[in-house]
CSV table of C-alpha atoms in Angstrom, one decimal:
chain,number,residue,atom,x,y,z
A,1353,MET,CA,-14.4,-28.7,-11.3
A,1354,LYS,CA,-15.2,-24.8,-12.2
A,1355,GLY,CA,-12.8,-23.3,-15.3
A,1356,PHE,CA,-11.7,-20.1,-15.2
A,1357,ASP,CA,-9.1,-17.6,-17.3
A,1358,VAL,CA,-8.0,-16.2,-14.1
A,1359,VAL,CA,-8.4,-17.0,-10.5
A,1360,ILE,CA,-7.3,-13.9,-8.1
A,1361,ILE,CA,-6.3,-15.3,-4.7
A,1362,GLY,CA,-7.2,-12.4,-2.3
A,1363,GLY,CA,-9.8,-10.4,-2.2
A,1364,GLY,CA,-9.1,-6.9,-0.9
A,1365,LEU,CA,-7.7,-3.8,-2.4
A,1366,SER,CA,-5.5,-5.5,-5.2
A,1367,GLY,CA,-7.7,-8.4,-6.1
A,1368,SER,CA,-10.5,-5.9,-6.7
A,1369,SER,CA,-9.2,-4.0,-8.4
A,1370,THR,CA,-7.1,-6.8,-11.0
A,1371,ALA,CA,-10.7,-8.5,-11.0
A,1372,LEU,CA,-13.0,-5.3,-12.0
A,1373,ASN,CA,-9.9,-4.8,-14.7
A,1374,LEU,CA,-10.0,-7.7,-16.5
A,1375,SER,CA,-14.0,-8.3,-16.2
A,1376,LYS,CA,-13.7,-5.2,-18.1
A,1377,LYS,CA,-12.2,-6.6,-20.5
A,1378,GLY,CA,-14.2,-9.7,-21.2
A,1379,TYR,CA,-12.5,-12.8,-18.7
A,1380,SER,CA,-13.9,-14.7,-16.7
A,1381,VAL,CA,-12.6,-14.3,-13.5
A,1382,LEU,CA,-13.1,-16.6,-9.8
A,1383,ILE,CA,-11.8,-14.7,-6.6
A,1384,ILE,CA,-10.8,-16.5,-3.8
A,1385,GLU,CA,-11.0,-15.1,-0.5
A,1386,LYS,CA,-10.3,-16.5,3.2
A,1387,GLU,CA,-11.4,-14.1,5.1
A,1388,LYS,CA,-15.7,-13.0,5.9
A,1389,SER,CA,-15.9,-9.2,4.8
A,1390,GLN,CA,-14.9,-6.7,7.2
A,1391,ASP,CA,-16.2,-3.0,8.6
A,1392,TYR,CA,-12.9,-1.4,9.2
A,1393,LYS,CA,-9.2,-2.3,7.7
A,1394,PRO,CA,-6.8,-0.5,8.9
A,1395,CYS,CA,-5.3,1.9,6.7
A,1396,ALA,CA,-4.4,5.6,6.8
A,1397,GLY,CA,-6.3,5.4,3.3
A,1398,GLY,CA,-4.4,8.2,1.5
A,1399,MET,CA,-4.2,8.0,-2.1
A,1400,ALA,CA,-3.1,10.4,-4.8
A,1401,SER,CA,-6.0,11.7,-6.8
A,1402,SER,CA,-3.6,10.7,-10.1
A,1403,MET,CA,-4.6,7.1,-9.4
A,1404,GLN,CA,-8.3,7.7,-10.4
A,1405,LYS,CA,-6.7,6.9,-14.1
A,1406,PHE,CA,-5.8,3.2,-13.0
A,1407,LEU,CA,-9.3,2.6,-12.2
A,1408,PRO,CA,-12.3,2.0,-14.2
A,1409,PHE,CA,-15.1,4.4,-12.7
A,1410,ASN,CA,-15.5,7.2,-10.6
A,1411,ILE,CA,-14.9,6.7,-6.8
A,1412,GLU,CA,-15.7,10.1,-5.7
A,1413,ASP,CA,-18.3,8.2,-3.1
A,1414,CYS,CA,-15.5,6.8,-1.1
A,1415,ILE,CA,-13.5,10.3,-1.0
A,1416,GLU,CA,-14.0,11.4,2.8
A,1417,SER,CA,-11.6,14.4,2.7
A,1418,LYS,CA,-9.7,16.0,0.1
A,1419,ILE,CA,-6.1,17.3,1.4
A,1420,LYS,CA,-4.7,21.1,1.1
A,1421,ASN,CA,-1.6,21.0,3.7
A,1422,VAL,CA,0.8,18.5,5.0
A,1423,GLU,CA,1.5,19.0,8.3
A,1424,PHE,CA,5.1,17.8,9.6
A,1425,ARG,CA,6.3,18.0,13.3
A,1426,TRP,CA,9.1,17.6,15.3
A,1427,LYS,CA,7.6,15.6,18.6
A,1428,ALA,CA,4.4,17.7,18.4
A,1429,ALA,CA,6.6,21.0,17.7
A,1430,ASP,CA,8.6,22.6,15.3
A,1431,ASN,CA,6.0,22.8,12.9
A,1432,VAL,CA,6.4,22.6,9.0
A,1433,THR,CA,4.2,22.7,6.9
A,1434,ALA,CA,3.3,22.2,2.9
A,1435,ASP,CA,1.0,23.8,0.6
A,1436,LEU,CA,-0.2,21.2,-2.3
A,1437,THR,CA,-0.7,22.5,-5.8
A,1438,GLY,CA,-3.7,22.0,-8.1
A,1439,GLU,CA,-7.0,21.2,-7.0
A,1440,SER,CA,-7.1,18.0,-4.5
A,1441,PRO,CA,-4.0,15.7,-5.2
A,1442,PHE,CA,-4.4,14.0,-2.6
A,1443,TRP,CA,-7.8,12.3,-1.0
A,1444,ILE,CA,-8.6,10.1,2.5
A,1445,VAL,CA,-10.5,7.4,1.7
A,1446,LYS,CA,-11.8,4.4,3.6
A,1447,ARG,CA,-10.3,1.5,2.9
A,1448,GLU,CA,-13.0,-0.8,3.8
A,1449,LYS,CA,-15.6,1.5,1.8
A,1450,LEU,CA,-13.0,1.8,-1.5
A,1451,ASP,CA,-12.4,-1.9,-0.9
A,1452,GLN,CA,-15.8,-2.8,-1.1
A,1453,LEU,CA,-17.1,-0.6,-4.3
A,1454,LEU,CA,-13.8,-2.2,-6.0
A,1455,LEU,CA,-15.2,-5.9,-5.4
A,1456,ASP,CA,-18.8,-4.7,-5.9
A,1457,GLY,CA,-18.6,-3.2,-9.1
A,1458,SER,CA,-15.9,-6.6,-10.2
A,1459,LEU,CA,-19.0,-8.7,-9.3
A,1460,SER,CA,-21.4,-6.8,-11.0
A,1461,ASN,CA,-19.4,-7.0,-14.3
A,1462,GLY,CA,-19.5,-10.9,-13.8
A,1463,VAL,CA,-16.7,-11.9,-11.4
A,1464,GLN,CA,-17.3,-14.5,-9.0
A,1465,LEU,CA,-16.4,-14.5,-5.5
A,1466,MET,CA,-15.8,-17.5,-3.3
A,1467,ARG,CA,-15.4,-16.4,0.5
A,1468,GLN,CA,-14.1,-18.1,3.6
A,1469,LEU,CA,-12.7,-20.7,1.5
A,1470,LEU,CA,-9.3,-22.0,2.4
A,1471,ILE,CA,-6.6,-22.9,0.0
A,1472,LYS,CA,-5.0,-26.9,0.0
A,1473,LYS,CA,-3.4,-27.3,-3.0
A,1474,ILE,CA,-2.6,-25.7,-6.2
A,1475,ILE,CA,-0.7,-27.4,-8.8
A,1476,LYS,CA,0.2,-26.9,-12.7
A,1477,LYS,CA,-1.8,-29.3,-14.9
A,1478,ASN,CA,-1.7,-29.3,-18.6
A,1479,ASP,CA,-0.2,-25.9,-18.6
A,1480,LYS,CA,-3.3,-24.8,-16.4
A,1481,TRP,CA,-3.5,-24.6,-12.1
A,1482,GLU,CA,-5.6,-26.9,-10.5
A,1483,ILE,CA,-6.8,-25.1,-7.4
A,1484,THR,CA,-7.7,-27.8,-4.8
A,1485,CYS,CA,-9.9,-25.7,-1.7
A,1486,ASN,CA,-11.4,-27.1,1.3
A,1487,ASN,CA,-14.9,-27.3,-0.4
A,1488,LYS,CA,-13.6,-29.8,-2.3
A,1489,ILE,CA,-13.7,-28.3,-5.0
A,1490,LYS,CA,-11.2,-27.8,-8.0
A,1491,TYR,CA,-11.0,-24.4,-9.9
A,1492,ILE,CA,-8.5,-24.4,-13.5
A,1493,THR,CA,-7.4,-21.6,-14.8
A,1494,GLU,CA,-5.0,-20.4,-16.6
A,1495,PHE,CA,-3.7,-17.2,-14.7
A,1496,LEU,CA,-3.4,-17.0,-11.8
A,1497,VAL,CA,-3.1,-14.0,-9.6
A,1498,ILE,CA,-1.5,-13.1,-6.3
A,1499,ALA,CA,-3.3,-10.5,-4.1
A,1500,ASP,CA,-3.3,-12.1,-0.5
A,1501,GLY,CA,-1.7,-8.6,1.5
A,1502,SER,CA,1.2,-8.6,3.0
A,1503,GLN,CA,1.1,-11.4,4.9
A,1504,SER,CA,0.5,-13.5,2.0
A,1505,LYS,CA,1.4,-17.4,1.9
A,1506,TRP,CA,1.4,-17.6,-1.9
A,1507,ALA,CA,3.5,-15.3,-3.0
A,1508,SER,CA,7.4,-17.3,-1.4
A,1509,TYR,CA,5.6,-20.3,-3.1
A,1510,PHE,CA,5.7,-19.1,-6.1
A,1511,ASN,CA,9.3,-17.2,-5.7
A,1512,LEU,CA,7.4,-13.6,-6.0
A,1513,GLY,CA,9.8,-11.0,-4.6
A,1514,PRO,CA,12.2,-11.1,-2.4
A,1515,LYS,CA,13.1,-14.7,-0.8
A,1516,LYS,CA,13.0,-12.8,3.1
A,1517,PRO,CA,10.3,-9.5,2.7
A,1518,LYS,CA,11.4,-7.2,4.7
A,1519,PHE,CA,8.4,-5.9,7.4
A,1520,ALA,CA,7.4,-2.6,9.2
A,1521,ASN,CA,5.5,-3.3,12.2
A,1522,THR,CA,2.5,-0.5,12.5
A,1523,ILE,CA,0.2,-0.1,15.0
A,1524,SER,CA,-3.7,1.4,13.4
A,1525,LEU,CA,-6.8,2.9,14.9
A,1526,ARG,CA,-9.6,5.0,14.1
A,1527,LEU,CA,-11.0,7.7,16.7
A,1528,LYS,CA,-14.0,9.8,16.7
A,1529,GLY,CA,-13.9,12.9,16.3
A,1530,LEU,CA,-11.2,14.9,14.6
A,1531,GLY,CA,-8.9,15.8,17.4
A,1532,GLU,CA,-6.6,18.9,16.8
A,1533,ILE,CA,-6.5,18.1,13.0
A,1534,PRO,CA,-8.0,20.3,10.5
A,1535,ARG,CA,-10.0,18.4,8.1
A,1536,ASP,CA,-8.3,19.4,5.2
A,1537,ALA,CA,-4.9,18.3,6.5
A,1538,VAL,CA,-2.8,15.1,6.8
A,1539,ARG,CA,0.1,15.2,10.3
A,1540,PHE,CA,3.0,13.4,10.4
A,1541,GLU,CA,4.7,13.0,13.9
A,1542,PHE,CA,8.4,12.3,14.1
A,1543,GLY,CA,10.9,12.0,17.2
A,1544,PHE,CA,8.3,9.9,19.4
A,1545,ILE,CA,9.0,6.9,17.6
A,1546,LYS,CA,12.1,5.2,17.3
A,1547,PHE,CA,13.1,3.9,13.8
A,1548,GLY,CA,9.9,5.1,12.3
A,1549,PHE,CA,7.1,8.3,12.7
A,1550,ALA,CA,2.9,8.3,13.7
A,1551,TRP,CA,0.8,10.1,10.9
A,1552,ALA,CA,-2.7,10.9,11.4
A,1553,PHE,CA,-5.3,11.1,8.7
A,1554,PRO,CA,-8.9,12.9,8.5
A,1555,LEU,CA,-11.8,11.1,7.5
A,1556,ARG,CA,-15.1,13.2,7.5
A,1557,GLU,CA,-16.4,13.0,11.0
A,1558,SER,CA,-13.7,10.7,12.4
A,1559,LEU,CA,-9.5,9.7,12.6
A,1560,ASN,CA,-7.0,7.2,10.8
A,1561,ILE,CA,-3.8,6.9,13.2
A,1562,GLY,CA,-0.8,5.4,12.2
A,1563,LEU,CA,2.5,4.3,14.3
A,1564,GLY,CA,5.2,2.3,12.7
A,1565,THR,CA,8.7,1.1,12.9
A,1566,PHE,CA,10.9,0.4,9.6
A,1567,ILE,CA,14.1,-0.4,10.7
A,1568,ASN,CA,15.9,-4.1,13.2
A,1569,ASN,CA,12.0,-4.7,13.4
A,1570,GLY,CA,11.3,-2.6,16.7
A,1571,LEU,CA,8.0,-3.7,18.7
A,1572,LEU,CA,5.4,-0.7,19.5
A,1573,GLU,CA,4.5,-1.4,23.1
A,1574,ASN,CA,5.7,1.5,24.8
A,1575,GLN,CA,2.4,2.9,26.1
A,1576,ALA,CA,3.8,6.1,27.3
A,1577,ILE,CA,4.9,6.8,23.9
A,1578,ASN,CA,2.1,5.9,22.3
A,1579,GLN,CA,0.3,8.2,24.8
A,1580,GLN,CA,2.7,11.0,23.9
A,1581,VAL,CA,2.1,10.4,20.0
A,1582,ILE,CA,-1.8,10.6,20.7
A,1583,ARG,CA,-1.9,13.7,22.9
A,1584,SER,CA,0.2,15.1,20.1
A,1585,PHE,CA,-3.0,15.0,18.1
A,1586,GLY,CA,-5.6,16.1,20.5
A,1587,PHE,CA,-6.9,13.5,22.3
A,1588,ASP,CA,-6.8,12.0,26.0
A,1589,ASP,CA,-6.3,8.3,26.7
A,1590,PHE,CA,-4.1,5.7,23.8
A,1591,PRO,CA,-7.0,3.3,23.4
A,1592,HIS,CA,-7.1,-0.4,24.2
A,1593,LYS,CA,-8.6,-1.2,20.7
A,1594,THR,CA,-5.6,-1.1,18.4
A,1595,THR,CA,-4.8,-3.3,15.1
A,1596,SER,CA,-1.3,-4.5,14.9
A,1597,LYS,CA,-0.3,-5.3,11.7
A,1598,LYS,CA,3.3,-5.7,10.0
A,1599,LEU,CA,3.3,-4.2,6.4
A,1600,ARG,CA,5.7,-6.3,3.4
A,1601,ILE,CA,7.8,-2.8,2.1
A,1602,TRP,CA,9.9,-2.9,-0.6
A,1603,ASN,CA,12.9,-4.6,-0.2
A,1604,GLY,CA,14.8,-4.5,-3.9
A,1605,PHE,CA,14.1,-5.1,-7.3
A,1606,HIS,CA,12.7,-8.4,-7.6
A,1607,SER,CA,11.0,-11.1,-10.0
A,1608,ILE,CA,7.2,-10.7,-9.2
A,1609,ASN,CA,5.9,-12.8,-12.0
A,1610,GLY,CA,6.7,-16.6,-12.8
A,1611,ASP,CA,5.0,-18.7,-15.5
A,1612,LYS,CA,1.4,-17.6,-16.0
A,1613,VAL,CA,1.2,-16.2,-12.4
A,1614,LEU,CA,2.0,-12.9,-10.4
A,1615,ALA,CA,1.8,-11.1,-7.3
A,1616,VAL,CA,-0.1,-7.4,-6.8
A,1617,GLY,CA,0.4,-4.7,-4.1
A,1618,ASP,CA,1.6,-5.6,-0.8
A,1619,ALA,CA,1.8,-9.6,-1.6
A,1620,ALA,CA,4.2,-8.1,-3.9
A,1621,SER,CA,6.7,-6.2,-1.3
A,1622,LEU,CA,5.2,-2.8,-3.1
A,1623,CYS,CA,4.7,-0.6,-0.1
A,1624,ASP,CA,6.4,2.6,0.2
A,1625,PRO,CA,9.7,1.9,2.4
A,1626,PHE,CA,9.4,5.7,3.8
A,1627,LEU,CA,6.0,6.6,3.8
A,1628,ALA,CA,4.0,3.4,4.2
A,1629,GLU,CA,2.2,4.5,1.3
A,1630,GLY,CA,0.2,1.0,-0.4
A,1631,ILE,CA,-2.8,2.3,-1.6
A,1632,ARG,CA,-0.9,4.0,-5.0
A,1633,PRO,CA,1.2,0.7,-5.7
A,1634,SER,CA,-1.7,-1.9,-5.1
A,1635,LEU,CA,-3.6,0.0,-8.1
A,1636,ILE,CA,-0.7,0.5,-10.0
A,1637,SER,CA,0.5,-2.8,-10.0
A,1638,SER,CA,-3.4,-4.1,-10.7
A,1639,PHE,CA,-3.5,-2.6,-13.8
A,1640,TYR,CA,-0.9,-3.8,-15.5
A,1641,ALA,CA,-1.5,-7.1,-14.2
A,1642,ALA,CA,-4.1,-6.9,-15.7
A,1643,GLU,CA,-2.6,-5.4,-19.2
A,1644,TYR,CA,-0.3,-8.2,-19.2
A,1645,ILE,CA,-2.8,-11.2,-18.7
A,1646,ASP,CA,-4.7,-9.7,-21.7
A,1647,GLN,CA,-2.0,-9.3,-23.7
A,1648,CYS,CA,-0.9,-13.3,-22.6
A,1649,LEU,CA,-4.4,-14.3,-23.2
A,1650,ALA,CA,-5.0,-13.0,-26.5
A,1651,GLY,CA,-1.6,-13.8,-28.3
A,1652,LYS,CA,0.0,-10.8,-28.0
A,1653,VAL,CA,3.5,-11.7,-26.2
A,1654,ASP,CA,4.0,-15.6,-24.6
A,1655,ASP,CA,5.0,-14.5,-21.1
A,1656,LEU,CA,4.0,-12.4,-17.6
A,1657,ASN,CA,7.9,-10.6,-18.1
A,1658,LEU,CA,7.3,-7.3,-19.3
A,1659,TYR,CA,4.6,-6.9,-16.4
A,1660,THR,CA,8.0,-7.0,-13.7
A,1661,LYS,CA,10.4,-4.7,-16.2
A,1662,LYS,CA,7.0,-2.2,-15.8
A,1663,ILE,CA,6.4,-2.5,-12.2
A,1664,ASN,CA,9.9,-1.7,-11.5
A,1665,ASN,CA,10.3,0.7,-14.1
A,1666,ILE,CA,7.5,2.7,-12.8
A,1667,TRP,CA,7.7,2.3,-9.0
A,1668,GLY,CA,10.7,0.1,-8.1
A,1669,LYS,CA,13.0,3.1,-9.1
A,1670,SER,CA,11.3,5.7,-7.1
A,1671,MET,CA,11.3,3.0,-4.3
A,1672,ALA,CA,15.4,1.9,-4.6
A,1673,TRP,CA,15.7,5.4,-3.6
A,1674,GLY,CA,12.9,5.5,-0.9
A,1675,ARG,CA,14.4,2.5,0.7
A,1676,ARG,CA,17.6,4.6,1.1
A,1677,ILE,CA,16.4,7.7,1.9
A,1678,ALA,CA,14.4,5.6,5.5
A,1679,GLN,CA,17.7,4.0,6.3
A,1680,VAL,CA,19.7,6.8,7.0
A,1681,PHE,CA,16.6,8.9,7.8
A,1682,TYR,CA,15.3,6.5,10.5
A,1683,ARG,CA,18.7,6.5,11.8
A,1684,PHE,CA,19.2,9.8,12.7
A,1685,PRO,CA,16.3,11.0,13.0
A,1686,ARG,CA,17.0,14.5,14.6
A,1687,THR,CA,19.4,15.2,11.5
A,1688,GLY,CA,16.8,13.9,9.4
A,1689,TYR,CA,14.2,16.5,10.5
A,1690,GLN,CA,16.2,19.1,10.5
A,1691,LEU,CA,18.4,18.3,6.9
A,1692,GLY,CA,15.4,16.9,4.6
A,1693,VAL,CA,12.2,18.1,6.6
A,1694,LYS,CA,13.0,21.5,7.6
A,1695,ARG,CA,15.1,22.8,4.5
A,1696,LYS,CA,13.1,25.7,2.4
A,1697,THR,CA,12.4,23.1,-0.4
A,1698,ALA,CA,11.7,19.7,1.7
A,1699,PRO,CA,8.2,19.6,2.5
A,1700,LYS,CA,6.6,21.0,-0.7
A,1701,ARG,CA,8.7,18.1,-1.8
A,1702,ILE,CA,8.2,15.1,0.4
A,1703,ALA,CA,4.3,16.7,-0.6
A,1704,GLN,CA,4.8,16.0,-4.3
A,1705,ILE,CA,5.4,12.4,-3.4
A,1706,LEU,CA,2.7,11.4,-2.5
A,1707,SER,CA,0.5,13.2,-4.5
A,1708,GLY,CA,2.7,11.3,-7.2
A,1709,GLU,CA,4.4,14.7,-9.3
A,1710,MET,CA,7.3,13.8,-8.0
A,1711,SER,CA,9.4,10.4,-7.5
A,1712,TYR,CA,12.1,9.8,-4.4
A,1713,GLU,CA,14.2,9.7,-7.6
A,1714,ASP,CA,14.3,12.8,-7.7
A,1715,ILE,CA,15.8,14.3,-4.5
A,1716,ALA,CA,17.5,11.5,-3.0
A,1717,LYS,CA,21.0,12.3,-4.5
A,1718,ARG,CA,21.1,15.8,-2.5
A,1719,VAL,CA,18.8,13.8,0.7
A,1720,ILE,CA,21.6,10.9,1.8
A,1721,ARG,CA,24.7,13.6,1.0
A,1722,ARG,CA,23.0,16.1,3.9
A,1723,LEU,CA,22.2,13.9,6.1
A,1724,LEU,CA,25.6,11.3,5.8
A,1725,THR,CA,27.2,14.4,6.0
A,1726,GLN,CA,26.1,15.9,9.0
A,1727,SER,CA,25.4,12.5,10.8
A,1728,ARG,CA,29.4,11.7,10.6
A,1729,THR,CA,30.2,15.4,11.9
């Protein structure tokens, strides 16, 4: 039997950053991760440079590209480009590299990691969590963090987040070379994917490509369409090796904490329901998870309820409007592109949302009104 202040289930981006933030505050932390180390993690890799403030050290070594332009296209034509303001407000990273950097940082700060370990049972005993794993060792902890991603088993077990999570279906791949994508630009390709879009984010010597559908849980198995997407990015053939994944997207205001337990990142259903952004909510929720666990352990507050209120306020309010935009935009994509993207100010606004300068709330009412009015005519 081993005791810790905090046990974190999941050693990915959310789990590692939560562990790092807690270890910096002097707490004993254990990460339990069921998977072995991964050489590749499917993720577009885009993150606002403003997220650096939620990390305890500089991540410059992880940055593959610094983005100056955001490109939008409708079926490989009808281009619209937005310039990003400021100095490198949007970065592209390799997720496996960023995750490992945060994990290494937490381990060097005293965090313990148990990899390829399966949790069999979690019970509350004497006001502490008792975790039984397949190594026959029991781990005792004051606080529990659920960070096991979009396929989370434990979020629903503890009634964290929506009772019926909503998922986006995605296909991810990484191709050598940049095709037709400039090194300092990201591209969003609309029109090919029903109820969704495709994206291309440049790394130093390769390209992160993704296809996602956000409504009706549609599949992405039309190879002819997928081939068109790949060719629009400047490659000849759609590769056989891809990664399919269900992203747990934001789906309403729900409690993401319980009694001495909380969820972070994808496990908390925080992924952007319009543009599938996941790194930003992972880092934000991990930062505040550590803050409020610290307050509880220090005796400043009695529970973790302020964590849910904080995340709902700084992230959920924007995502509520992002979901409304997605529901209209992806049902009427051609109209959405003409009225929502091609308007003079729209590309700039979307770029500002990506870089964290604006929220969906700032633009949503006008966008939705235009889309609904035009779709009825």
